[in-house]
Coordinates of C-alpha atoms in Angstrom, one line a residue:
M1 CA -9.9 81.8 73.0
V2 CA -7.4 81.0 75.8
Q3 CA -5.1 77.9 75.9
S4 CA -7.2 76.1 78.5
E5 CA -10.4 76.5 76.4
V6 CA -8.5 75.0 73.4
E7 CA -7.2 72.1 75.6
D8 CA -10.8 71.5 76.9
Q9 CA -12.2 71.6 73.4
D10 CA -9.6 69.1 72.2
R11 CA -10.2 66.8 75.2
N12 CA -13.9 66.9 74.6
K13 CA -13.5 66.1 71.0
N14 CA -11.1 63.2 71.8
E15 CA -13.5 61.8 74.4
T16 CA -16.4 61.9 71.9
R17 CA -14.2 60.2 69.3
D18 CA -13.2 57.6 71.8
A19 CA -16.8 56.8 72.7
L20 CA -17.7 56.5 69.0
V21 CA -14.7 54.3 68.3
A22 CA -15.7 52.0 71.2
M23 CA -19.2 51.7 69.8
D24 CA -17.8 50.9 66.4
L25 CA -15.6 48.2 67.9
A26 CA -18.7 46.8 69.7
V27 CA -20.5 46.6 66.4
K28 CA -17.6 44.9 64.7
M29 CA -17.1 42.4 67.5
K30 CA -20.8 41.6 67.5
D31 CA -20.7 41.0 63.7
S32 CA -17.6 38.8 64.0
G33 CA -19.3 36.5 66.5
L34 CA -16.9 37.3 69.4
G35 CA -19.6 37.0 72.0
I36 CA -20.7 40.6 72.5
N37 CA -24.5 40.9 72.2
V38 CA -25.6 44.3 71.0
S39 CA -29.3 43.9 70.9
D40 CA -30.4 47.2 69.4
L41 CA -28.3 49.8 67.6
D42 CA -31.1 51.8 66.0
Y43 CA -30.1 54.8 68.1
V44 CA -27.7 56.0 70.7
D45 CA -28.9 58.0 73.7
D46 CA -27.3 60.6 75.9
I47 CA -24.3 61.9 73.9
D48 CA -23.5 65.4 75.0
D49 CA -21.6 67.6 72.6
I50 CA -19.8 70.3 74.6
A51 CA -18.1 73.0 72.6
A52 CA -16.4 76.3 73.2
D53 CA -18.1 78.1 70.4
P54 CA -20.9 77.7 67.7
A55 CA -18.4 76.6 65.0
A56 CA -17.0 73.9 67.2
A57 CA -20.5 72.7 68.1
Y58 CA -21.5 72.5 64.5
A59 CA -18.3 70.7 63.5
M60 CA -18.6 68.1 66.3
L61 CA -22.3 67.5 65.5
N62 CA -21.5 66.9 61.9
E63 CA -18.6 64.7 62.7
I64 CA -20.8 62.5 64.9
A65 CA -23.6 62.5 62.3
H66 CA -21.1 61.3 59.7
F67 CA -19.8 58.6 61.9
F68 CA -23.4 57.4 62.6
Q69 CA -24.1 57.4 58.9
L70 CA -21.2 55.1 58.4
L71 CA -22.8 52.7 60.9
G72 CA -26.2 53.0 59.1
M73 CA -27.7 55.2 61.9
K74 CA -29.0 58.8 62.0
I75 CA -29.3 61.4 64.7
N76 CA -32.9 62.0 65.7
T77 CA -33.3 65.8 65.1
V78 CA -36.6 65.9 67.0
K79 CA -34.9 64.6 70.2
T80 CA -31.7 66.6 69.7
K81 CA -31.6 69.8 71.8
V82 CA -29.3 72.8 72.1
M83 CA -28.5 74.6 75.4
D84 CA -26.2 77.5 74.9
L85 CA -24.3 79.7 77.3
N86 CA -24.5 83.5 76.6
I87 CA -24.1 82.9 72.8
H88 CA -27.3 82.3 70.9
Y89 CA -26.9 80.5 67.6
Q90 CA -28.8 78.1 65.3
L91 CA -27.6 74.6 65.1
I92 CA -28.9 72.8 62.0
L93 CA -28.6 69.2 61.0
Y94 CA -30.2 67.5 58.0
G95 CA -31.8 70.8 57.2
Q96 CA -33.6 70.9 60.6
E97 CA -32.9 73.5 63.3
M98 CA -32.3 72.0 66.7
E99 CA -34.7 73.0 69.5
R100 CA -33.1 75.4 72.1
V101 CA -33.7 74.5 75.8
D102 CA -33.0 76.1 79.1
N103 CA -31.9 72.9 80.8
F104 CA -31.5 69.2 80.1
T105 CA -31.4 65.9 82.0
Y106 CA -28.3 63.8 81.8
L107 CA -28.0 60.6 83.8
G108 CA -30.7 61.7 86.2
S109 CA -29.4 65.2 86.8
V110 CA -30.9 68.4 85.5
I111 CA -28.2 70.5 84.0
N112 CA -28.7 74.3 83.6
P113 CA -26.7 77.0 81.7
H114 CA -25.5 78.6 85.0
G115 CA -23.3 75.6 85.8
G116 CA -25.7 74.1 88.3
S117 CA -27.4 70.8 88.4
E118 CA -30.0 69.0 90.6
L119 CA -30.6 65.3 91.1
R120 CA -33.9 64.4 89.5
Y121 CA -33.9 60.6 90.3
R122 CA -32.8 59.0 93.5
S123 CA -32.0 55.4 94.0
E124 CA -33.7 53.8 96.9

């Protein structure tokens, strides 16, 4: 693994951690009555776990799952998908293998493993 990949992996891990800490803060602020209304925290949508290798993907997924468990939430293994690039591996959470897909939609764009994307939804 080259240095830039390590830096990218660390940056992705830090960004994921920052998003989860922000969500934790929102929950704490809601519970303290500071005026933030969080109406439904049964699930969180559209978290992308980008990793340099299968071990990193597994570690990040488990870290996120552990954090959600602390908040009383659980990752939906039926809705969780895996798209890998040139390295095929199993990703298992709660004893369930995650479904492998050829592309996924994120914020209205279809992302594919070749680095491309296309806009699926257009605002009018």
